[in-house]
């Protein structure tokens, strides 16, 4: 029987954040290349962010050591006002892997408590189906289609939820197309003043 895992990372919440990015739950520790969100080197989240904001998918990548540049990632998030967490607080892995399909959610993350610490945050980005499902079930909202948004309220706070493609390579969409969906969402939120970035 699978053990219950509790989320190993605190939410990363710059107080000036305009957007909260939510995944589902970190992969098993053996896949980590840094002690931060999206730590699996085969996950393309930080490559997508590099493409969107700097036109460089390797902006946050240490290719020689096959790892991420965590200090640069954290500086970027603080400077741009981006918070990051996950939608699950406690889970069981039904197949002992990183796949969202085999995550049993025991306890959702308290997203309302995170938002209370982010007075300027008016948007949430979910990075995959499971994250969207958990959030929408918790707050009784029909999930938007991939690449679309929906308005919801979390403890009376109006939030625009953007559902974006999974950054996992298991999701069958080219990196450039995933990045374009993220670029459009970040532009709508106001973090990309120039769409040519």
Short mmCIF file of N, CA and C in Angstrom, two decimals:
data_model
loop_
_atom_site.label_atom_id
_atom_site.label_comp_id
_atom_site.label_asym_id
_atom_site.label_seq_id
_atom_site.Cartn_x
_atom_site.Cartn_y
_atom_site.Cartn_z
N UNK A 1 0.85 -1.20 0.00
CA UNK A 1 0.00 0.00 0.00
C UNK A 1 0.88 1.25 0.00
N UNK A 2 0.53 2.21 -0.84
CA UNK A 2 1.33 3.43 -0.97
C UNK A 2 1.26 4.27 0.28
N UNK A 3 2.41 4.87 0.62
CA UNK A 3 2.46 5.78 1.76
C UNK A 3 1.91 7.14 1.36
N UNK A 4 1.38 7.84 2.34
CA UNK A 4 0.93 9.22 2.10
C UNK A 4 2.15 10.14 2.10
N UNK A 5 2.29 10.95 1.06
CA UNK A 5 3.36 11.93 0.98
C UNK A 5 2.79 13.33 1.22
N UNK A 6 3.51 14.09 2.02
CA UNK A 6 3.15 15.49 2.25
C UNK A 6 4.06 16.38 1.42
N UNK A 7 3.53 17.45 0.89
CA UNK A 7 4.29 18.32 -0.01
C UNK A 7 5.61 18.74 0.65
N UNK A 8 6.74 18.54 -0.05
CA UNK A 8 8.05 18.80 0.56
C UNK A 8 8.54 20.24 0.45
N UNK A 9 7.81 21.09 -0.27
CA UNK A 9 8.28 22.46 -0.50
C UNK A 9 7.26 23.47 0.02
N UNK A 10 7.72 24.57 0.60
CA UNK A 10 6.78 25.65 0.95
C UNK A 10 6.38 26.39 -0.31
N UNK A 11 5.20 27.00 -0.34
CA UNK A 11 4.87 27.85 -1.49
C UNK A 11 5.90 28.97 -1.64
N UNK A 12 6.22 29.28 -2.88
CA UNK A 12 7.14 30.39 -3.16
C UNK A 12 6.28 31.60 -3.48
N UNK A 13 6.23 32.55 -2.54
CA UNK A 13 5.22 33.61 -2.64
C UNK A 13 5.83 35.01 -2.47
N UNK A 14 6.43 35.55 -3.54
CA UNK A 14 6.85 36.95 -3.50
C UNK A 14 5.62 37.82 -3.22
N UNK A 15 5.68 38.71 -2.25
CA UNK A 15 4.49 39.46 -1.85
C UNK A 15 3.90 40.34 -2.94
N UNK A 16 4.72 40.67 -3.97
CA UNK A 16 4.24 41.51 -5.07
C UNK A 16 3.61 40.71 -6.21
N UNK A 17 3.46 39.40 -6.05
CA UNK A 17 3.05 38.53 -7.15
C UNK A 17 1.68 38.89 -7.70
N UNK A 18 1.58 38.91 -9.04
CA UNK A 18 0.31 39.14 -9.73
C UNK A 18 -0.33 37.83 -10.16
N UNK A 19 0.46 36.77 -10.21
CA UNK A 19 -0.05 35.48 -10.69
C UNK A 19 0.51 34.37 -9.81
N UNK A 20 -0.30 33.34 -9.60
CA UNK A 20 0.10 32.15 -8.86
C UNK A 20 0.07 30.98 -9.83
N UNK A 21 1.22 30.35 -10.02
CA UNK A 21 1.31 29.17 -10.89
C UNK A 21 1.15 27.92 -10.04
N UNK A 22 0.27 27.02 -10.49
CA UNK A 22 -0.03 25.81 -9.73
C UNK A 22 0.15 24.57 -10.59
N UNK A 23 1.04 23.68 -10.13
CA UNK A 23 1.12 22.35 -10.70
C UNK A 23 0.31 21.39 -9.83
N UNK A 24 0.64 20.12 -9.90
CA UNK A 24 -0.08 19.13 -9.10
C UNK A 24 0.71 18.76 -7.85
N UNK A 25 1.88 18.11 -8.04
CA UNK A 25 2.70 17.65 -6.91
C UNK A 25 4.07 17.30 -7.47
N UNK A 26 5.16 17.51 -6.70
CA UNK A 26 6.49 17.21 -7.23
C UNK A 26 6.68 15.72 -7.52
N UNK A 27 7.61 15.41 -8.43
CA UNK A 27 7.93 14.01 -8.70
C UNK A 27 8.68 13.40 -7.53
N UNK A 28 8.89 12.08 -7.54
CA UNK A 28 9.72 11.46 -6.49
C UNK A 28 11.10 12.11 -6.42
N UNK A 29 11.67 12.16 -5.23
CA UNK A 29 12.94 12.88 -5.00
C UNK A 29 14.07 12.42 -5.91
N UNK A 30 14.07 11.16 -6.30
CA UNK A 30 15.17 10.66 -7.13
C UNK A 30 15.24 11.35 -8.49
N UNK A 31 14.16 12.03 -8.87
CA UNK A 31 14.13 12.74 -10.15
C UNK A 31 14.50 14.22 -10.01
N UNK A 32 14.75 14.68 -8.79
CA UNK A 32 15.00 16.10 -8.56
C UNK A 32 16.41 16.51 -8.99
N UNK A 33 16.50 17.68 -9.60
CA UNK A 33 17.79 18.31 -9.92
C UNK A 33 17.99 19.61 -9.17
N UNK A 34 17.00 20.01 -8.38
CA UNK A 34 17.11 21.17 -7.49
C UNK A 34 15.99 21.07 -6.46
N UNK A 35 16.13 21.79 -5.38
CA UNK A 35 15.11 21.78 -4.32
C UNK A 35 14.11 22.90 -4.56
N UNK A 36 13.38 22.75 -5.66
CA UNK A 36 12.42 23.80 -6.04
C UNK A 36 11.38 23.17 -6.96
N UNK A 37 10.45 23.98 -7.38
CA UNK A 37 9.35 23.49 -8.22
C UNK A 37 9.82 23.12 -9.63
N UNK A 38 9.18 22.13 -10.20
CA UNK A 38 9.54 21.56 -11.50
C UNK A 38 11.02 21.17 -11.52
N UNK A 39 11.43 20.26 -10.61
CA UNK A 39 12.84 19.92 -10.47
C UNK A 39 13.32 18.80 -11.40
N UNK A 40 12.41 18.16 -12.13
CA UNK A 40 12.77 17.07 -13.02
C UNK A 40 13.38 17.65 -14.30
N UNK A 41 14.59 17.24 -14.63
CA UNK A 41 15.29 17.81 -15.79
C UNK A 41 14.55 17.52 -17.09
N UNK A 42 13.74 16.47 -17.11
CA UNK A 42 12.99 16.13 -18.32
C UNK A 42 11.65 16.85 -18.40
N UNK A 43 11.33 17.66 -17.39
CA UNK A 43 10.14 18.50 -17.47
C UNK A 43 10.56 19.83 -18.09
N UNK A 44 9.74 20.34 -19.01
CA UNK A 44 10.14 21.52 -19.79
C UNK A 44 9.62 22.85 -19.24
N UNK A 45 9.12 22.87 -18.00
CA UNK A 45 8.53 24.11 -17.51
C UNK A 45 9.51 25.28 -17.58
N UNK A 46 10.72 25.10 -17.07
CA UNK A 46 11.66 26.22 -17.04
C UNK A 46 12.20 26.55 -18.42
N UNK A 47 12.16 25.59 -19.36
CA UNK A 47 12.50 25.89 -20.75
C UNK A 47 11.41 26.74 -21.39
N UNK A 48 10.15 26.42 -21.08
CA UNK A 48 9.04 27.23 -21.58
C UNK A 48 9.15 28.66 -21.07
N UNK A 49 9.42 28.82 -19.78
CA UNK A 49 9.54 30.17 -19.20
C UNK A 49 10.71 30.91 -19.84
N UNK A 50 11.81 30.22 -20.06
CA UNK A 50 12.95 30.85 -20.73
C UNK A 50 12.60 31.34 -22.12
N UNK A 51 11.86 30.53 -22.86
CA UNK A 51 11.44 30.93 -24.21
C UNK A 51 10.51 32.13 -24.17
N UNK A 52 9.54 32.10 -23.27
CA UNK A 52 8.52 33.15 -23.21
C UNK A 52 9.13 34.50 -22.85
N UNK A 53 9.97 34.52 -21.82
CA UNK A 53 10.45 35.81 -21.30
C UNK A 53 11.78 36.25 -21.88
N UNK A 54 12.58 35.30 -22.40
CA UNK A 54 13.94 35.66 -22.82
C UNK A 54 14.29 35.11 -24.21
N UNK A 55 13.32 34.48 -24.89
CA UNK A 55 13.57 33.87 -26.20
C UNK A 55 14.75 32.91 -26.15
N UNK A 56 14.90 32.23 -25.00
CA UNK A 56 16.04 31.33 -24.80
C UNK A 56 15.61 30.18 -23.90
N UNK A 57 15.38 29.03 -24.49
CA UNK A 57 14.89 27.90 -23.70
C UNK A 57 15.91 27.40 -22.68
N UNK A 58 17.17 27.78 -22.84
CA UNK A 58 18.21 27.35 -21.90
C UNK A 58 18.58 28.43 -20.88
N UNK A 59 17.77 29.46 -20.77
CA UNK A 59 18.05 30.57 -19.86
C UNK A 59 18.30 30.09 -18.43
N UNK A 60 17.54 29.10 -17.97
CA UNK A 60 17.65 28.63 -16.59
C UNK A 60 18.26 27.23 -16.50
N UNK A 61 18.94 26.82 -17.57
CA UNK A 61 19.47 25.46 -17.66
C UNK A 61 20.99 25.46 -17.56
N UNK A 62 21.53 24.60 -16.70
CA UNK A 62 22.96 24.30 -16.67
C UNK A 62 23.14 23.00 -17.44
N UNK A 63 23.41 23.14 -18.76
CA UNK A 63 23.45 21.95 -19.62
C UNK A 63 24.61 21.03 -19.27
N UNK A 64 25.73 21.64 -18.88
CA UNK A 64 26.91 20.82 -18.57
C UNK A 64 26.64 19.85 -17.42
N UNK A 65 25.95 20.34 -16.39
CA UNK A 65 25.66 19.50 -15.22
C UNK A 65 24.25 18.90 -15.24
N UNK A 66 23.53 19.16 -16.33
CA UNK A 66 22.16 18.65 -16.48
C UNK A 66 21.30 18.98 -15.26
N UNK A 67 21.27 20.27 -14.95
CA UNK A 67 20.48 20.72 -13.82
C UNK A 67 19.93 22.12 -14.13
N UNK A 68 19.29 22.73 -13.15
CA UNK A 68 18.71 24.05 -13.30
C UNK A 68 19.52 25.07 -12.48
N UNK A 69 19.39 26.34 -12.83
CA UNK A 69 20.08 27.41 -12.12
C UNK A 69 19.05 28.02 -11.16
N UNK A 70 18.95 27.43 -9.98
CA UNK A 70 17.87 27.77 -9.06
C UNK A 70 17.91 29.23 -8.63
N UNK A 71 19.07 29.78 -8.36
CA UNK A 71 19.15 31.18 -7.93
C UNK A 71 18.57 32.12 -8.98
N UNK A 72 18.88 31.85 -10.25
CA UNK A 72 18.36 32.68 -11.34
C UNK A 72 16.84 32.54 -11.45
N UNK A 73 16.35 31.33 -11.25
CA UNK A 73 14.90 31.09 -11.29
C UNK A 73 14.20 31.89 -10.20
N UNK A 74 14.71 31.81 -8.98
CA UNK A 74 14.07 32.52 -7.87
C UNK A 74 14.15 34.04 -8.07
N UNK A 75 15.28 34.54 -8.56
CA UNK A 75 15.41 35.99 -8.83
C UNK A 75 14.39 36.42 -9.89
N UNK A 76 14.25 35.61 -10.93
CA UNK A 76 13.29 35.92 -11.99
C UNK A 76 11.87 36.00 -11.43
N UNK A 77 11.47 35.01 -10.63
CA UNK A 77 10.12 34.98 -10.09
C UNK A 77 9.84 36.19 -9.20
N UNK A 78 10.83 36.58 -8.40
CA UNK A 78 10.67 37.75 -7.53
C UNK A 78 10.56 39.02 -8.37
N UNK A 79 11.43 39.15 -9.37
CA UNK A 79 11.46 40.37 -10.18
C UNK A 79 10.19 40.55 -11.01
N UNK A 80 9.62 39.44 -11.46
CA UNK A 80 8.44 39.52 -12.32
C UNK A 80 7.13 39.38 -11.56
N UNK A 81 7.21 39.10 -10.26
CA UNK A 81 5.99 38.99 -9.47
C UNK A 81 5.21 37.73 -9.77
N UNK A 82 5.88 36.58 -9.69
CA UNK A 82 5.26 35.29 -9.98
C UNK A 82 5.41 34.39 -8.77
N UNK A 83 4.29 33.93 -8.22
CA UNK A 83 4.30 32.97 -7.11
C UNK A 83 4.11 31.56 -7.68
N UNK A 84 4.51 30.56 -6.91
CA UNK A 84 4.41 29.19 -7.42
C UNK A 84 4.16 28.22 -6.27
N UNK A 85 3.25 27.29 -6.51
CA UNK A 85 2.94 26.25 -5.54
C UNK A 85 2.33 25.07 -6.29
N UNK A 86 1.60 24.22 -5.59
CA UNK A 86 0.91 23.09 -6.20
C UNK A 86 -0.50 23.01 -5.65
N UNK A 87 -1.32 22.19 -6.29
CA UNK A 87 -2.72 22.07 -5.87
C UNK A 87 -2.95 20.93 -4.88
N UNK A 88 -1.98 20.04 -4.74
CA UNK A 88 -2.12 18.93 -3.79
C UNK A 88 -1.14 19.10 -2.63
N UNK A 89 -1.63 18.89 -1.42
CA UNK A 89 -0.79 18.97 -0.22
C UNK A 89 -0.35 17.58 0.23
N UNK A 90 -1.27 16.61 0.17
CA UNK A 90 -0.94 15.23 0.51
C UNK A 90 -1.48 14.31 -0.57
N UNK A 91 -0.66 13.33 -0.95
CA UNK A 91 -1.04 12.42 -2.04
C UNK A 91 -0.57 11.00 -1.74
N UNK A 92 -1.09 10.06 -2.51
CA UNK A 92 -0.52 8.72 -2.63
C UNK A 92 -0.16 8.50 -4.09
N UNK A 93 1.01 7.89 -4.32
CA UNK A 93 1.41 7.53 -5.68
C UNK A 93 0.96 6.09 -5.93
N UNK A 94 0.02 5.91 -6.81
CA UNK A 94 -0.52 4.58 -7.04
C UNK A 94 0.43 3.70 -7.84
N UNK A 95 1.32 4.32 -8.62
CA UNK A 95 2.29 3.55 -9.41
C UNK A 95 3.73 3.95 -9.12
N UNK A 96 3.96 4.69 -8.05
CA UNK A 96 5.30 5.09 -7.63
C UNK A 96 6.08 5.80 -8.73
N UNK A 97 5.39 6.67 -9.48
CA UNK A 97 6.08 7.44 -10.51
C UNK A 97 5.60 8.90 -10.44
N UNK A 98 6.00 9.67 -11.45
CA UNK A 98 5.68 11.10 -11.43
C UNK A 98 4.39 11.44 -12.18
N UNK A 99 3.73 10.43 -12.73
CA UNK A 99 2.56 10.69 -13.56
C UNK A 99 1.37 11.18 -12.74
N UNK A 100 0.76 12.27 -13.22
CA UNK A 100 -0.45 12.79 -12.58
C UNK A 100 -1.59 11.79 -12.62
N UNK A 101 -1.59 10.94 -13.65
CA UNK A 101 -2.68 9.97 -13.79
C UNK A 101 -2.78 9.05 -12.59
N UNK A 102 -1.66 8.83 -11.93
CA UNK A 102 -1.62 7.85 -10.84
C UNK A 102 -1.40 8.52 -9.48
N UNK A 103 -1.84 9.79 -9.37
CA UNK A 103 -1.82 10.48 -8.08
C UNK A 103 -3.21 10.39 -7.45
N UNK A 104 -3.27 9.91 -6.24
CA UNK A 104 -4.51 9.97 -5.48
C UNK A 104 -4.39 11.15 -4.52
N UNK A 105 -5.28 12.11 -4.64
CA UNK A 105 -5.21 13.31 -3.82
C UNK A 105 -5.85 13.02 -2.47
N UNK A 106 -5.08 13.14 -1.41
CA UNK A 106 -5.59 12.94 -0.06
C UNK A 106 -6.07 14.27 0.52
N UNK A 107 -5.23 15.30 0.39
CA UNK A 107 -5.58 16.63 0.91
C UNK A 107 -5.18 17.69 -0.12
N UNK A 108 -6.11 18.51 -0.59
CA UNK A 108 -5.74 19.60 -1.48
C UNK A 108 -4.93 20.67 -0.74
N UNK A 109 -4.14 21.42 -1.48
CA UNK A 109 -3.43 22.57 -0.93
C UNK A 109 -4.45 23.67 -0.58
N UNK A 110 -4.18 24.41 0.48
CA UNK A 110 -5.06 25.52 0.86
C UNK A 110 -4.70 26.75 0.02
N UNK A 111 -5.28 26.82 -1.16
CA UNK A 111 -4.96 27.90 -2.09
C UNK A 111 -5.45 29.24 -1.55
N UNK A 112 -6.59 29.24 -0.86
CA UNK A 112 -7.11 30.49 -0.30
C UNK A 112 -6.12 31.10 0.69
N UNK A 113 -5.46 30.25 1.49
CA UNK A 113 -4.48 30.75 2.46
C UNK A 113 -3.27 31.36 1.75
N UNK A 114 -2.88 30.78 0.64
CA UNK A 114 -1.77 31.34 -0.14
C UNK A 114 -2.17 32.70 -0.70
N UNK A 115 -3.38 32.77 -1.26
CA UNK A 115 -3.83 34.03 -1.86
C UNK A 115 -3.96 35.14 -0.84
N UNK A 116 -4.24 34.79 0.40
CA UNK A 116 -4.32 35.82 1.45
C UNK A 116 -2.99 36.55 1.62
N UNK A 117 -1.89 35.89 1.27
CA UNK A 117 -0.57 36.49 1.38
C UNK A 117 -0.14 37.21 0.09
N UNK A 118 -1.04 37.20 -0.90
CA UNK A 118 -0.72 37.79 -2.20
C UNK A 118 -1.80 38.81 -2.58
N UNK A 119 -1.77 40.00 -1.99
CA UNK A 119 -2.84 40.97 -2.21
C UNK A 119 -2.98 41.44 -3.65
N UNK A 120 -1.90 41.37 -4.44
CA UNK A 120 -1.94 41.84 -5.83
C UNK A 120 -2.26 40.74 -6.84
N UNK A 121 -2.45 39.52 -6.34
CA UNK A 121 -2.64 38.39 -7.24
C UNK A 121 -4.10 38.31 -7.70
N UNK A 122 -4.30 38.37 -9.00
CA UNK A 122 -5.64 38.28 -9.57
C UNK A 122 -5.76 37.14 -10.58
N UNK A 123 -4.69 36.38 -10.76
CA UNK A 123 -4.69 35.31 -11.76
C UNK A 123 -4.02 34.06 -11.23
N UNK A 124 -4.50 32.91 -11.69
CA UNK A 124 -3.88 31.62 -11.42
C UNK A 124 -3.64 30.93 -12.76
N UNK A 125 -2.48 30.32 -12.90
CA UNK A 125 -2.16 29.48 -14.05
C UNK A 125 -2.03 28.04 -13.55
N UNK A 126 -2.79 27.12 -14.13
CA UNK A 126 -2.59 25.70 -13.83
C UNK A 126 -1.84 25.07 -14.99
N UNK A 127 -0.89 24.21 -14.63
CA UNK A 127 0.02 23.65 -15.64
C UNK A 127 -0.29 22.18 -15.89
N UNK A 128 -1.54 21.88 -16.15
CA UNK A 128 -1.89 20.51 -16.47
C UNK A 128 -3.29 20.14 -16.01
N UNK A 129 -3.73 18.98 -16.46
CA UNK A 129 -5.11 18.54 -16.20
C UNK A 129 -5.38 18.29 -14.73
N UNK A 130 -4.47 17.59 -14.04
CA UNK A 130 -4.71 17.26 -12.64
C UNK A 130 -4.78 18.52 -11.78
N UNK A 131 -3.87 19.45 -11.99
CA UNK A 131 -3.88 20.70 -11.22
C UNK A 131 -5.19 21.45 -11.44
N UNK A 132 -5.64 21.51 -12.70
CA UNK A 132 -6.90 22.19 -13.02
C UNK A 132 -8.07 21.48 -12.35
N UNK A 133 -8.07 20.16 -12.43
CA UNK A 133 -9.15 19.37 -11.84
C UNK A 133 -9.27 19.60 -10.34
N UNK A 134 -8.14 19.55 -9.63
CA UNK A 134 -8.15 19.72 -8.18
C UNK A 134 -8.70 21.10 -7.81
N UNK A 135 -8.17 22.13 -8.49
CA UNK A 135 -8.58 23.50 -8.17
C UNK A 135 -10.07 23.70 -8.45
N UNK A 136 -10.52 23.25 -9.60
CA UNK A 136 -11.91 23.48 -9.98
C UNK A 136 -12.87 22.66 -9.12
N UNK A 137 -12.49 21.47 -8.72
CA UNK A 137 -13.34 20.69 -7.82
C UNK A 137 -13.42 21.35 -6.44
N UNK A 138 -12.29 21.88 -5.98
CA UNK A 138 -12.26 22.52 -4.66
C UNK A 138 -13.15 23.75 -4.62
N UNK A 139 -13.18 24.50 -5.73
CA UNK A 139 -13.92 25.77 -5.74
C UNK A 139 -15.13 25.73 -6.69
N UNK A 140 -15.63 24.52 -6.95
CA UNK A 140 -16.91 24.31 -7.66
C UNK A 140 -17.02 25.13 -8.94
N UNK A 141 -16.00 24.96 -9.80
CA UNK A 141 -15.97 25.67 -11.08
C UNK A 141 -15.74 24.67 -12.20
N UNK A 142 -16.44 24.84 -13.31
CA UNK A 142 -16.20 23.98 -14.47
C UNK A 142 -14.84 24.32 -15.08
N UNK A 143 -14.00 23.33 -15.31
CA UNK A 143 -12.66 23.62 -15.82
C UNK A 143 -12.69 24.16 -17.26
N UNK A 144 -11.86 25.15 -17.55
CA UNK A 144 -11.75 25.62 -18.94
C UNK A 144 -10.99 24.62 -19.79
N UNK A 145 -11.10 24.75 -21.09
CA UNK A 145 -10.30 23.93 -22.00
C UNK A 145 -8.86 24.41 -21.98
N UNK A 146 -7.95 23.57 -22.43
CA UNK A 146 -6.54 23.94 -22.48
C UNK A 146 -6.36 25.18 -23.35
N UNK A 147 -5.63 26.16 -22.81
CA UNK A 147 -5.39 27.40 -23.53
C UNK A 147 -6.46 28.45 -23.31
N UNK A 148 -7.46 28.13 -22.49
CA UNK A 148 -8.53 29.07 -22.23
C UNK A 148 -8.56 29.46 -20.75
N UNK A 149 -9.44 30.39 -20.41
CA UNK A 149 -9.51 30.87 -19.03
C UNK A 149 -10.96 30.89 -18.56
N UNK A 150 -11.13 31.01 -17.25
CA UNK A 150 -12.45 31.11 -16.64
C UNK A 150 -12.32 31.96 -15.39
N UNK A 151 -13.37 32.68 -15.06
CA UNK A 151 -13.37 33.48 -13.83
C UNK A 151 -13.97 32.67 -12.69
N UNK A 152 -13.38 32.78 -11.51
CA UNK A 152 -13.91 32.11 -10.33
C UNK A 152 -13.66 32.98 -9.11
N UNK A 153 -14.23 32.59 -8.00
CA UNK A 153 -13.99 33.28 -6.74
C UNK A 153 -13.44 32.29 -5.73
N UNK A 154 -12.37 32.71 -5.06
CA UNK A 154 -11.79 31.91 -3.98
C UNK A 154 -11.91 32.73 -2.71
N UNK A 155 -12.82 32.35 -1.85
CA UNK A 155 -13.14 33.11 -0.63
C UNK A 155 -13.43 34.56 -0.98
N UNK A 156 -14.29 34.75 -1.95
CA UNK A 156 -14.77 36.08 -2.39
C UNK A 156 -13.74 36.87 -3.18
N UNK A 157 -12.55 36.32 -3.38
CA UNK A 157 -11.54 37.03 -4.18
C UNK A 157 -11.70 36.65 -5.65
N UNK A 158 -11.97 37.62 -6.54
CA UNK A 158 -12.09 37.30 -7.98
C UNK A 158 -10.75 36.88 -8.57
N UNK A 159 -10.75 35.77 -9.27
CA UNK A 159 -9.53 35.21 -9.86
C UNK A 159 -9.83 34.79 -11.29
N UNK A 160 -8.90 35.07 -12.20
CA UNK A 160 -8.97 34.52 -13.55
C UNK A 160 -8.05 33.30 -13.60
N UNK A 161 -8.63 32.15 -13.94
CA UNK A 161 -7.87 30.91 -14.03
C UNK A 161 -7.54 30.62 -15.48
N UNK A 162 -6.24 30.49 -15.77
CA UNK A 162 -5.76 30.11 -17.09
C UNK A 162 -5.30 28.65 -17.04
N UNK A 163 -5.90 27.82 -17.85
CA UNK A 163 -5.47 26.42 -17.93
C UNK A 163 -4.50 26.27 -19.10
N UNK A 164 -3.27 25.91 -18.81
CA UNK A 164 -2.24 25.83 -19.85
C UNK A 164 -1.77 24.39 -20.05
N UNK A 165 -1.11 24.12 -21.17
CA UNK A 165 -0.66 22.76 -21.44
C UNK A 165 0.34 22.28 -20.40
N UNK A 166 0.31 21.01 -20.11
CA UNK A 166 1.30 20.42 -19.21
C UNK A 166 2.70 20.61 -19.77
N UNK A 167 3.65 20.90 -18.88
CA UNK A 167 5.05 21.03 -19.31
C UNK A 167 5.75 19.68 -19.35
N UNK A 168 5.05 18.62 -18.97
CA UNK A 168 5.61 17.28 -19.05
C UNK A 168 5.79 16.87 -20.51
N UNK A 169 6.87 16.17 -20.79
CA UNK A 169 7.09 15.70 -22.17
C UNK A 169 6.11 14.59 -22.55
N UNK A 170 5.39 14.07 -21.56
CA UNK A 170 4.36 13.08 -21.86
C UNK A 170 3.16 13.73 -22.55
N UNK A 171 3.03 15.06 -22.41
CA UNK A 171 1.94 15.77 -23.07
C UNK A 171 2.36 16.05 -24.51
N UNK A 172 1.64 15.51 -25.50
CA UNK A 172 2.11 15.51 -26.89
C UNK A 172 1.90 16.83 -27.63
N UNK A 173 2.73 17.81 -27.31
CA UNK A 173 2.69 19.10 -28.00
C UNK A 173 4.10 19.65 -28.02
N UNK A 174 4.51 20.19 -29.16
CA UNK A 174 5.87 20.71 -29.28
C UNK A 174 6.11 21.85 -28.31
N UNK A 175 7.36 21.97 -27.86
CA UNK A 175 7.74 22.98 -26.88
C UNK A 175 7.33 24.38 -27.34
N UNK A 176 7.52 24.69 -28.60
CA UNK A 176 7.22 26.03 -29.10
C UNK A 176 5.73 26.34 -29.00
N UNK A 177 4.89 25.34 -29.22
CA UNK A 177 3.44 25.55 -29.13
C UNK A 177 2.99 25.70 -27.68
N UNK A 178 3.60 24.93 -26.79
CA UNK A 178 3.31 25.11 -25.37
C UNK A 178 3.71 26.52 -24.95
N UNK A 179 4.89 26.96 -25.37
CA UNK A 179 5.39 28.28 -24.99
C UNK A 179 4.45 29.37 -25.49
N UNK A 180 3.86 29.20 -26.65
CA UNK A 180 2.95 30.22 -27.18
C UNK A 180 1.71 30.36 -26.30
N UNK A 181 1.19 29.25 -25.79
CA UNK A 181 0.05 29.33 -24.87
C UNK A 181 0.42 30.07 -23.59
N UNK A 182 1.61 29.80 -23.08
CA UNK A 182 2.07 30.48 -21.87
C UNK A 182 2.30 31.97 -22.16
N UNK A 183 2.85 32.27 -23.33
CA UNK A 183 3.11 33.66 -23.69
C UNK A 183 1.80 34.45 -23.71
N UNK A 184 0.77 33.88 -24.28
CA UNK A 184 -0.51 34.57 -24.35
C UNK A 184 -1.09 34.82 -22.97
N UNK A 185 -0.97 33.84 -22.08
CA UNK A 185 -1.49 34.01 -20.71
C UNK A 185 -0.71 35.08 -19.95
N UNK A 186 0.61 35.01 -20.01
CA UNK A 186 1.42 36.01 -19.31
C UNK A 186 1.18 37.41 -19.87
N UNK A 187 0.95 37.51 -21.17
CA UNK A 187 0.65 38.82 -21.76
C UNK A 187 -0.70 39.33 -21.26
N UNK A 188 -1.70 38.46 -21.19
CA UNK A 188 -3.02 38.86 -20.71
C UNK A 188 -2.96 39.32 -19.25
N UNK A 189 -2.10 38.70 -18.47
CA UNK A 189 -1.94 39.07 -17.06
C UNK A 189 -1.20 40.40 -16.91
N UNK A 190 -0.43 40.76 -17.93
CA UNK A 190 0.29 42.03 -17.91
C UNK A 190 1.76 41.89 -17.58
N UNK A 191 2.27 40.66 -17.63
CA UNK A 191 3.69 40.45 -17.32
C UNK A 191 4.57 40.51 -18.56
N UNK A 192 3.95 40.50 -19.73
CA UNK A 192 4.69 40.66 -20.99
C UNK A 192 4.15 41.91 -21.66
N UNK A 193 4.84 43.01 -21.51
CA UNK A 193 4.38 44.26 -22.10
C UNK A 193 4.60 44.28 -23.59
N UNK A 194 5.56 43.50 -24.06
CA UNK A 194 5.87 43.43 -25.49
C UNK A 194 5.76 41.98 -25.91
N UNK A 195 4.82 41.66 -26.76
CA UNK A 195 4.60 40.27 -27.17
C UNK A 195 5.76 39.69 -27.95
N UNK A 196 6.73 40.55 -28.34
CA UNK A 196 7.91 40.02 -29.05
C UNK A 196 8.96 39.50 -28.09
N UNK A 197 8.73 39.61 -26.77
CA UNK A 197 9.71 39.15 -25.79
C UNK A 197 10.01 37.68 -25.99
#
